[in-house]
Amino acid sequence: MTDDVCLPLERDEVQRIADHLDLSFKERNELLQAAEFQPEKEEQPTLTLPTLPISLASWHSSPFVVGPPITEPRQFFGREYILKRVFDVWKYMPLQHIAIVGLKRSGKTSLLHYLRRIIDTPAEQLRFGQPNNWLIPGYQWVFVDFQDPRMCYQESLLRHILIEIDLPVPEPTDLVSFMEILDQYLEFPTLILLDEINAGLASPDLDEQFWWGMRSLGSNHAGGMIGFLFTAHQAPEEILFDDNKPSPFFNIFGHVLNLDPLTEPEALELITSSPQPFQKKDIEWIMKQSGRWPALLQILCHSRLVAQEEGRHDNTWQAEALQRMKPYRYLLEQKL
């Protein structure tokens, strides 16, 4: 007789016994520890992501974009003069500030998306000959859409800017701590694009003190490495007079550029980008009816392409296209 206890030689023997006895997780570990083995680790639940019915990699860019702004550089056409003016200003330090003025649907938001993306978009993702060497690499970009209600609250706006340029976010994020973070940590030239600034001016939370702070930021802080660009329907001096909240912020915008229709070669490049070529008479009709405004060109080209794909050879597409562009006919008056 002996008092020695005979322990299993292998850990998996104990696990098989636990399986046979249908022990709970806790009971299994108690048995393992009694046999002088390490307990099991509790398995974390595996997250199963929903599977899409189709692969995103199989999607193709739409030939023409009707409605939303252009976000893919490959789909953006024209504005060569504006692009050259903007990027020429931003080649040098200190960074200067630019206002883009244009009617509704004139392409302001599309332009901002293009500005912030074209520099870092590789050539293979662009059209043949589409330049992307406007600036040297290293610039940081922040896009602020004041039509997003979150951007009309000071704390969420300032947090958004800091997060976009990967800087520390203080708690709470107020104007003073925001400016201190930029002074202390900002190392790269940073361009802040403010879309539809009139909506920001209408926000009670973005008060006069806030805009004073933005003016100071663009004038005396961060070593001149912050440049602002805003879009609006009016020139800066007109906003100063029309708004009930006078803003010294606009005094620093020395470059004001107006968005006009595309040039004829630019409009023709957009039209001829169609995957199915249009007849010469259709191209001439589209050029005339659109006034070479990008939004109207997109509508008319889309209507012509759909009609061709459906095998329709009459002129009903023209009536449909004119009806679709009816809400934007004010563009043809060209009055800013």
PDB file of C-alpha atoms in Angstrom, residues 55-306:
ATOM      1  CA  SER A  55     -16.801  42.332 -53.662  1.00  0.00           C
ATOM      2  CA  LEU A  56     -15.980  46.020 -53.308  1.00  0.00           C
ATOM      3  CA  ALA A  57     -12.929  45.384 -55.466  1.00  0.00           C
ATOM      4  CA  SER A  58     -15.262  44.607 -58.364  1.00  0.00           C
ATOM      5  CA  TRP A  59     -16.871  48.046 -58.305  1.00  0.00           C
ATOM      6  CA  HIS A  60     -15.972  50.514 -61.033  1.00  0.00           C
ATOM      7  CA  SER A  61     -16.110  54.299 -60.959  1.00  0.00           C
ATOM      8  CA  SER A  62     -19.197  55.784 -62.548  1.00  0.00           C
ATOM      9  CA  PRO A  63     -18.407  57.461 -65.890  1.00  0.00           C
ATOM     10  CA  PHE A  64     -20.410  60.521 -64.834  1.00  0.00           C
ATOM     11  CA  VAL A  65     -21.363  61.698 -61.345  1.00  0.00           C
ATOM     12  CA  VAL A  66     -24.743  63.389 -60.937  1.00  0.00           C
ATOM     13  CA  GLY A  67     -25.597  64.905 -57.566  1.00  0.00           C
ATOM     14  CA  PRO A  68     -22.826  64.309 -55.018  1.00  0.00           C
ATOM     15  CA  PRO A  69     -19.469  66.086 -55.225  1.00  0.00           C
ATOM     16  CA  ILE A  70     -16.552  64.469 -57.023  1.00  0.00           C
ATOM     17  CA  THR A  71     -14.273  62.749 -54.514  1.00  0.00           C
ATOM     18  CA  GLU A  72     -12.105  60.581 -56.790  1.00  0.00           C
ATOM     19  CA  PRO A  73      -9.340  62.609 -58.509  1.00  0.00           C
ATOM     20  CA  ARG A  74      -9.666  60.520 -61.679  1.00  0.00           C
ATOM     21  CA  GLN A  75     -13.229  61.798 -62.134  1.00  0.00           C
ATOM     22  CA  PHE A  76     -12.330  65.485 -61.705  1.00  0.00           C
ATOM     23  CA  PHE A  77     -11.888  67.576 -64.851  1.00  0.00           C
ATOM     24  CA  GLY A  78     -10.658  71.076 -65.553  1.00  0.00           C
ATOM     25  CA  ARG A  79     -10.019  74.037 -63.242  1.00  0.00           C
ATOM     26  CA  GLU A  80      -6.395  74.158 -64.424  1.00  0.00           C
ATOM     27  CA  TYR A  81      -6.160  77.930 -63.875  1.00  0.00           C
ATOM     28  CA  ILE A  82      -7.600  77.712 -60.353  1.00  0.00           C
ATOM     29  CA  LEU A  83      -5.369  74.763 -59.452  1.00  0.00           C
ATOM     30  CA  LYS A  84      -2.247  76.555 -60.639  1.00  0.00           C
ATOM     31  CA  ARG A  85      -3.126  79.706 -58.710  1.00  0.00           C
ATOM     32  CA  VAL A  86      -3.864  77.806 -55.491  1.00  0.00           C
ATOM     33  CA  PHE A  87      -0.824  75.548 -55.564  1.00  0.00           C
ATOM     34  CA  ASP A  88       1.497  78.401 -56.571  1.00  0.00           C
ATOM     35  CA  VAL A  89       0.445  80.264 -53.416  1.00  0.00           C
ATOM     36  CA  TRP A  90       1.072  77.204 -51.241  1.00  0.00           C
ATOM     37  CA  LYS A  91       4.548  76.440 -52.575  1.00  0.00           C
ATOM     38  CA  TYR A  92       6.062  79.013 -50.252  1.00  0.00           C
ATOM     39  CA  MET A  93       6.215  79.792 -46.553  1.00  0.00           C
ATOM     40  CA  PRO A  94       4.538  81.300 -44.655  1.00  0.00           C
ATOM     41  CA  LEU A  95       1.386  79.734 -46.025  1.00  0.00           C
ATOM     42  CA  GLN A  96      -1.174  82.237 -47.291  1.00  0.00           C
ATOM     43  CA  HIS A  97      -4.950  82.082 -47.231  1.00  0.00           C
ATOM     44  CA  ILE A  98      -7.351  81.684 -50.150  1.00  0.00           C
ATOM     45  CA  ALA A  99     -11.078  82.229 -50.700  1.00  0.00           C
ATOM     46  CA  ILE A 100     -12.948  80.311 -53.406  1.00  0.00           C
ATOM     47  CA  VAL A 101     -16.182  82.028 -54.421  1.00  0.00           C
ATOM     48  CA  GLY A 102     -18.839  80.340 -56.511  1.00  0.00           C
ATOM     49  CA  LEU A 103     -22.534  79.769 -57.027  1.00  0.00           C
ATOM     50  CA  LYS A 104     -24.279  76.745 -55.586  1.00  0.00           C
ATOM     51  CA  ARG A 105     -23.444  73.649 -57.667  1.00  0.00           C
ATOM     52  CA  SER A 106     -20.482  75.402 -59.277  1.00  0.00           C
ATOM     53  CA  GLY A 107     -18.075  72.712 -58.047  1.00  0.00           C
ATOM     54  CA  LYS A 108     -16.633  74.203 -54.847  1.00  0.00           C
ATOM     55  CA  THR A 109     -16.760  71.032 -52.751  1.00  0.00           C
ATOM     56  CA  SER A 110     -15.416  68.870 -55.587  1.00  0.00           C
ATOM     57  CA  LEU A 111     -12.484  71.260 -55.912  1.00  0.00           C
ATOM     58  CA  LEU A 112     -11.642  70.956 -52.207  1.00  0.00           C
ATOM     59  CA  HIS A 113     -11.680  67.163 -52.369  1.00  0.00           C
ATOM     60  CA  TYR A 114      -9.385  67.316 -55.383  1.00  0.00           C
ATOM     61  CA  LEU A 115      -6.958  69.719 -53.718  1.00  0.00           C
ATOM     62  CA  ARG A 116      -6.506  67.507 -50.690  1.00  0.00           C
ATOM     63  CA  ARG A 117      -6.195  64.210 -52.578  1.00  0.00           C
ATOM     64  CA  ILE A 118      -4.392  64.819 -55.858  1.00  0.00           C
ATOM     65  CA  ILE A 119      -0.886  65.211 -54.389  1.00  0.00           C
ATOM     66  CA  ASP A 120      -0.926  61.790 -52.732  1.00  0.00           C
ATOM     67  CA  THR A 121      -2.762  59.905 -55.493  1.00  0.00           C
ATOM     68  CA  PRO A 122      -0.399  57.651 -57.497  1.00  0.00           C
ATOM     69  CA  ALA A 123      -0.272  58.119 -61.258  1.00  0.00           C
ATOM     70  CA  GLU A 124      -1.771  54.692 -61.955  1.00  0.00           C
ATOM     71  CA  GLN A 125      -5.006  55.825 -60.278  1.00  0.00           C
ATOM     72  CA  LEU A 126      -5.265  58.948 -62.459  1.00  0.00           C
ATOM     73  CA  ARG A 127      -6.095  59.591 -66.095  1.00  0.00           C
ATOM     74  CA  PHE A 128      -3.201  59.522 -68.520  1.00  0.00           C
ATOM     75  CA  GLY A 129      -1.345  62.824 -68.306  1.00  0.00           C
ATOM     76  CA  GLN A 130      -3.258  64.052 -65.240  1.00  0.00           C
ATOM     77  CA  PRO A 131      -0.671  65.945 -63.131  1.00  0.00           C
ATOM     78  CA  ASN A 132      -0.168  65.196 -59.448  1.00  0.00           C
ATOM     79  CA  ASN A 133       3.130  66.996 -58.844  1.00  0.00           C
ATOM     80  CA  TRP A 134       1.693  70.379 -57.905  1.00  0.00           C
ATOM     81  CA  LEU A 135       3.389  70.364 -54.483  1.00  0.00           C
ATOM     82  CA  ILE A 136       6.202  68.416 -52.886  1.00  0.00           C
ATOM     83  CA  PRO A 137       5.021  65.616 -50.562  1.00  0.00           C
ATOM     84  CA  GLY A 138       4.679  66.343 -46.857  1.00  0.00           C
ATOM     85  CA  TYR A 139       1.666  68.639 -46.619  1.00  0.00           C
ATOM     86  CA  GLN A 140      -1.148  67.787 -44.217  1.00  0.00           C
ATOM     87  CA  TRP A 141      -4.786  68.343 -45.172  1.00  0.00           C
ATOM     88  CA  VAL A 142      -7.902  68.876 -43.084  1.00  0.00           C
ATOM     89  CA  PHE A 143     -11.349  69.005 -44.699  1.00  0.00           C
ATOM     90  CA  VAL A 144     -14.083  70.736 -42.673  1.00  0.00           C
ATOM     91  CA  ASP A 145     -17.663  70.528 -43.928  1.00  0.00           C
ATOM     92  CA  PHE A 146     -19.707  73.132 -42.064  1.00  0.00           C
ATOM     93  CA  GLN A 147     -22.877  71.478 -43.334  1.00  0.00           C
ATOM     94  CA  ASP A 148     -21.984  68.653 -40.946  1.00  0.00           C
ATOM     95  CA  PRO A 149     -23.655  69.756 -37.664  1.00  0.00           C
ATOM     96  CA  ARG A 150     -20.722  68.402 -35.648  1.00  0.00           C
ATOM     97  CA  MET A 151     -18.445  70.973 -37.257  1.00  0.00           C
ATOM     98  CA  CYS A 152     -20.642  73.800 -35.962  1.00  0.00           C
ATOM     99  CA  TYR A 153     -19.677  73.086 -32.356  1.00  0.00           C
ATOM    100  CA  GLN A 154     -16.335  74.456 -31.263  1.00  0.00           C
ATOM    101  CA  GLU A 155     -15.073  71.440 -29.314  1.00  0.00           C
ATOM    102  CA  SER A 156     -15.954  68.833 -31.946  1.00  0.00           C
ATOM    103  CA  LEU A 157     -14.500  71.033 -34.702  1.00  0.00           C
ATOM    104  CA  LEU A 158     -11.196  71.543 -32.888  1.00  0.00           C
ATOM    105  CA  ARG A 159     -10.978  67.845 -32.006  1.00  0.00           C
ATOM    106  CA  HIS A 160     -11.601  66.962 -35.659  1.00  0.00           C
ATOM    107  CA  ILE A 161      -8.707  69.152 -36.808  1.00  0.00           C
ATOM    108  CA  LEU A 162      -6.277  67.699 -34.255  1.00  0.00           C
ATOM    109  CA  ILE A 163      -7.292  64.114 -35.017  1.00  0.00           C
ATOM    110  CA  GLU A 164      -6.897  64.651 -38.772  1.00  0.00           C
ATOM    111  CA  ILE A 165      -3.275  65.798 -38.344  1.00  0.00           C
ATOM    112  CA  ASP A 166      -2.497  63.185 -35.687  1.00  0.00           C
ATOM    113  CA  LEU A 167      -1.799  65.580 -32.808  1.00  0.00           C
ATOM    114  CA  PRO A 168      -2.662  65.114 -29.114  1.00  0.00           C
ATOM    115  CA  VAL A 169      -6.272  65.910 -28.231  1.00  0.00           C
ATOM    116  CA  PRO A 170      -6.535  67.690 -24.863  1.00  0.00           C
ATOM    117  CA  GLU A 171      -9.453  67.252 -22.473  1.00  0.00           C
ATOM    118  CA  PRO A 172     -11.389  69.435 -22.675  1.00  0.00           C
ATOM    119  CA  THR A 173     -10.580  70.709 -26.155  1.00  0.00           C
ATOM    120  CA  ASP A 174     -11.063  74.462 -25.979  1.00  0.00           C
ATOM    121  CA  LEU A 175      -9.589  77.215 -28.125  1.00  0.00           C
ATOM    122  CA  VAL A 176      -6.691  77.948 -25.761  1.00  0.00           C
ATOM    123  CA  SER A 177      -5.542  74.328 -25.426  1.00  0.00           C
ATOM    124  CA  PHE A 178      -6.032  73.804 -29.181  1.00  0.00           C
ATOM    125  CA  MET A 179      -3.695  76.669 -30.062  1.00  0.00           C
ATOM    126  CA  GLU A 180      -1.142  75.541 -27.483  1.00  0.00           C
ATOM    127  CA  ILE A 181      -1.095  72.049 -29.010  1.00  0.00           C
ATOM    128  CA  LEU A 182      -0.494  73.466 -32.486  1.00  0.00           C
ATOM    129  CA  ASP A 183       2.280  75.771 -31.260  1.00  0.00           C
ATOM    130  CA  GLN A 184       3.977  72.924 -29.432  1.00  0.00           C
ATOM    131  CA  TYR A 185       3.588  69.955 -31.777  1.00  0.00           C
ATOM    132  CA  LEU A 186       2.900  71.065 -35.371  1.00  0.00           C
ATOM    133  CA  GLU A 187       5.854  70.089 -37.575  1.00  0.00           C
ATOM    134  CA  PHE A 188       4.463  69.966 -41.118  1.00  0.00           C
ATOM    135  CA  PRO A 189       2.703  72.537 -43.319  1.00  0.00           C
ATOM    136  CA  THR A 190      -1.022  72.103 -42.775  1.00  0.00           C
ATOM    137  CA  LEU A 191      -3.852  73.260 -45.029  1.00  0.00           C
ATOM    138  CA  ILE A 192      -7.328  73.574 -43.522  1.00  0.00           C
ATOM    139  CA  LEU A 193     -10.126  73.546 -46.111  1.00  0.00           C
ATOM    140  CA  LEU A 194     -13.357  75.122 -44.840  1.00  0.00           C
ATOM    141  CA  ASP A 195     -16.328  74.202 -47.012  1.00  0.00           C
ATOM    142  CA  GLU A 196     -19.509  76.336 -46.922  1.00  0.00           C
ATOM    143  CA  ILE A 197     -18.198  78.743 -44.307  1.00  0.00           C
ATOM    144  CA  ASN A 198     -21.516  80.622 -44.192  1.00  0.00           C
ATOM    145  CA  ALA A 199     -22.974  77.670 -42.288  1.00  0.00           C
ATOM    146  CA  GLY A 200     -20.141  77.970 -39.774  1.00  0.00           C
ATOM    147  CA  LEU A 201     -20.769  81.683 -39.328  1.00  0.00           C
ATOM    148  CA  ALA A 202     -24.417  80.945 -38.565  1.00  0.00           C
ATOM    149  CA  SER A 203     -23.469  78.717 -35.611  1.00  0.00           C
ATOM    150  CA  PRO A 204     -23.920  80.389 -32.186  1.00  0.00           C
ATOM    151  CA  ASP A 205     -21.163  78.178 -30.750  1.00  0.00           C
ATOM    152  CA  LEU A 206     -18.601  79.528 -33.222  1.00  0.00           C
ATOM    153  CA  ASP A 207     -18.662  83.018 -31.755  1.00  0.00           C
ATOM    154  CA  GLU A 208     -16.628  86.116 -32.521  1.00  0.00           C
ATOM    155  CA  GLN A 209     -13.877  85.075 -30.104  1.00  0.00           C
ATOM    156  CA  PHE A 210     -13.503  81.806 -32.002  1.00  0.00           C
ATOM    157  CA  TRP A 211     -13.002  83.614 -35.309  1.00  0.00           C
ATOM    158  CA  TRP A 212     -10.526  86.004 -33.674  1.00  0.00           C
ATOM    159  CA  GLY A 213      -8.611  82.895 -32.604  1.00  0.00           C
ATOM    160  CA  MET A 214      -8.645  81.509 -36.143  1.00  0.00           C
ATOM    161  CA  ARG A 215      -7.324  84.805 -37.461  1.00  0.00           C
ATOM    162  CA  SER A 216      -4.513  84.775 -34.924  1.00  0.00           C
ATOM    163  CA  LEU A 217      -3.749  81.155 -35.791  1.00  0.00           C
ATOM    164  CA  GLY A 218      -3.408  82.027 -39.458  1.00  0.00           C
ATOM    165  CA  SER A 219      -1.292  85.107 -38.774  1.00  0.00           C
ATOM    166  CA  ASN A 220       0.987  84.646 -35.786  1.00  0.00           C
ATOM    167  CA  HIS A 221       1.131  80.988 -34.751  1.00  0.00           C
ATOM    168  CA  ALA A 222       2.689  77.653 -35.779  1.00  0.00           C
ATOM    169  CA  GLY A 223       5.534  79.314 -37.643  1.00  0.00           C
ATOM    170  CA  GLY A 224       3.387  80.167 -40.646  1.00  0.00           C
ATOM    171  CA  MET A 225       2.698  76.486 -41.292  1.00  0.00           C
ATOM    172  CA  ILE A 226      -1.102  76.823 -41.309  1.00  0.00           C
ATOM    173  CA  GLY A 227      -2.979  77.900 -44.413  1.00  0.00           C
ATOM    174  CA  PHE A 228      -6.738  78.334 -44.684  1.00  0.00           C
ATOM    175  CA  LEU A 229      -8.954  78.016 -47.730  1.00  0.00           C
ATOM    176  CA  PHE A 230     -12.690  78.600 -47.523  1.00  0.00           C
ATOM    177  CA  THR A 231     -15.538  78.332 -49.998  1.00  0.00           C
ATOM    178  CA  ALA A 232     -18.545  80.628 -50.010  1.00  0.00           C
ATOM    179  CA  HIS A 233     -21.158  82.131 -52.282  1.00  0.00           C
ATOM    180  CA  GLN A 234     -19.810  85.634 -51.615  1.00  0.00           C
ATOM    181  CA  ALA A 235     -16.444  87.341 -51.550  1.00  0.00           C
ATOM    182  CA  PRO A 236     -14.902  87.900 -48.083  1.00  0.00           C
ATOM    183  CA  GLU A 237     -15.633  91.621 -48.034  1.00  0.00           C
ATOM    184  CA  GLU A 238     -19.311  90.976 -48.797  1.00  0.00           C
ATOM    185  CA  ILE A 239     -19.583  88.420 -45.991  1.00  0.00           C
ATOM    186  CA  LEU A 240     -18.188  91.007 -43.565  1.00  0.00           C
ATOM    187  CA  PHE A 241     -20.992  93.414 -44.385  1.00  0.00           C
ATOM    188  CA  ASP A 242     -23.857  90.932 -44.733  1.00  0.00           C
ATOM    189  CA  ASP A 243     -23.299  88.798 -41.637  1.00  0.00           C
ATOM    190  CA  ASN A 244     -24.545  89.877 -38.246  1.00  0.00           C
ATOM    191  CA  LYS A 245     -21.429  88.376 -36.643  1.00  0.00           C
ATOM    192  CA  PRO A 246     -18.515  90.554 -37.848  1.00  0.00           C
ATOM    193  CA  SER A 247     -15.465  88.388 -38.319  1.00  0.00           C
ATOM    194  CA  PRO A 248     -11.883  89.669 -38.480  1.00  0.00           C
ATOM    195  CA  PHE A 249     -10.988  86.209 -39.792  1.00  0.00           C
ATOM    196  CA  PHE A 250     -11.722  87.295 -43.361  1.00  0.00           C
ATOM    197  CA  ASN A 251      -9.146  90.089 -43.301  1.00  0.00           C
ATOM    198  CA  ILE A 252      -6.318  87.580 -43.778  1.00  0.00           C
ATOM    199  CA  PHE A 253      -7.643  86.227 -47.097  1.00  0.00           C
ATOM    200  CA  GLY A 254      -5.616  88.072 -49.690  1.00  0.00           C
ATOM    201  CA  HIS A 255      -6.315  85.670 -52.572  1.00  0.00           C
ATOM    202  CA  VAL A 256      -9.884  85.480 -53.898  1.00  0.00           C
ATOM    203  CA  LEU A 257     -10.663  83.173 -56.832  1.00  0.00           C
ATOM    204  CA  ASN A 258     -14.010  82.887 -58.616  1.00  0.00           C
ATOM    205  CA  LEU A 259     -15.320  79.613 -60.027  1.00  0.00           C
ATOM    206  CA  ASP A 260     -16.458  80.160 -63.604  1.00  0.00           C
ATOM    207  CA  PRO A 261     -17.510  77.603 -66.240  1.00  0.00           C
ATOM    208  CA  LEU A 262     -14.850  75.231 -67.546  1.00  0.00           C
ATOM    209  CA  THR A 263     -12.866  76.256 -70.588  1.00  0.00           C
ATOM    210  CA  GLU A 264     -13.909  74.679 -73.868  1.00  0.00           C
ATOM    211  CA  PRO A 265     -10.979  72.197 -73.923  1.00  0.00           C
ATOM    212  CA  GLU A 266     -11.696  71.217 -70.297  1.00  0.00           C
ATOM    213  CA  ALA A 267     -15.395  70.654 -70.989  1.00  0.00           C
ATOM    214  CA  LEU A 268     -14.554  68.658 -74.113  1.00  0.00           C
ATOM    215  CA  GLU A 269     -12.186  66.428 -72.110  1.00  0.00           C
ATOM    216  CA  LEU A 270     -14.998  65.644 -69.665  1.00  0.00           C
ATOM    217  CA  ILE A 271     -17.471  64.856 -72.462  1.00  0.00           C
ATOM    218  CA  THR A 272     -15.058  62.656 -74.398  1.00  0.00           C
ATOM    219  CA  SER A 273     -14.259  60.628 -71.279  1.00  0.00           C
ATOM    220  CA  SER A 274     -17.483  58.712 -71.938  1.00  0.00           C
ATOM    221  CA  PRO A 275     -16.886  54.956 -72.334  1.00  0.00           C
ATOM    222  CA  GLN A 276     -19.114  55.168 -75.428  1.00  0.00           C
ATOM    223  CA  PRO A 277     -18.179  58.031 -77.783  1.00  0.00           C
ATOM    224  CA  PHE A 278     -20.860  60.637 -78.503  1.00  0.00           C
ATOM    225  CA  GLN A 279     -21.685  61.939 -81.957  1.00  0.00           C
ATOM    226  CA  LYS A 280     -20.344  65.367 -82.855  1.00  0.00           C
ATOM    227  CA  LYS A 281     -23.837  66.904 -82.926  1.00  0.00           C
ATOM    228  CA  ASP A 282     -24.530  65.598 -79.413  1.00  0.00           C
ATOM    229  CA  ILE A 283     -21.239  66.987 -78.135  1.00  0.00           C
ATOM    230  CA  GLU A 284     -22.052  70.400 -79.581  1.00  0.00           C
ATOM    231  CA  TRP A 285     -25.540  70.315 -78.035  1.00  0.00           C
ATOM    232  CA  ILE A 286     -24.155  69.344 -74.608  1.00  0.00           C
ATOM    233  CA  MET A 287     -21.540  72.110 -74.752  1.00  0.00           C
ATOM    234  CA  LYS A 288     -24.162  74.710 -75.611  1.00  0.00           C
ATOM    235  CA  GLN A 289     -26.883  73.648 -73.166  1.00  0.00           C
ATOM    236  CA  SER A 290     -24.514  73.195 -70.211  1.00  0.00           C
ATOM    237  CA  GLY A 291     -22.764  76.516 -70.508  1.00  0.00           C
ATOM    238  CA  ARG A 292     -19.696  74.354 -69.700  1.00  0.00           C
ATOM    239  CA  TRP A 293     -20.624  74.173 -66.000  1.00  0.00           C
ATOM    240  CA  PRO A 294     -19.340  70.871 -64.555  1.00  0.00           C
ATOM    241  CA  ALA A 295     -22.582  69.891 -62.785  1.00  0.00           C
ATOM    242  CA  LEU A 296     -24.630  70.453 -65.947  1.00  0.00           C
ATOM    243  CA  LEU A 297     -22.088  68.646 -68.105  1.00  0.00           C
ATOM    244  CA  GLN A 298     -22.336  65.628 -65.802  1.00  0.00           C
ATOM    245  CA  ILE A 299     -26.154  65.592 -66.061  1.00  0.00           C
ATOM    246  CA  LEU A 300     -26.246  65.909 -69.850  1.00  0.00           C
ATOM    247  CA  CYS A 301     -23.444  63.408 -70.459  1.00  0.00           C
ATOM    248  CA  HIS A 302     -25.072  60.877 -68.147  1.00  0.00           C
ATOM    249  CA  SER A 303     -28.403  61.228 -69.974  1.00  0.00           C
ATOM    250  CA  ARG A 304     -26.742  60.790 -73.379  1.00  0.00           C
ATOM    251  CA  LEU A 305     -24.758  57.752 -72.212  1.00  0.00           C
ATOM    252  CA  VAL A 306     -27.796  56.032 -70.684  1.00  0.00           C
TER     253      VAL A 306
END
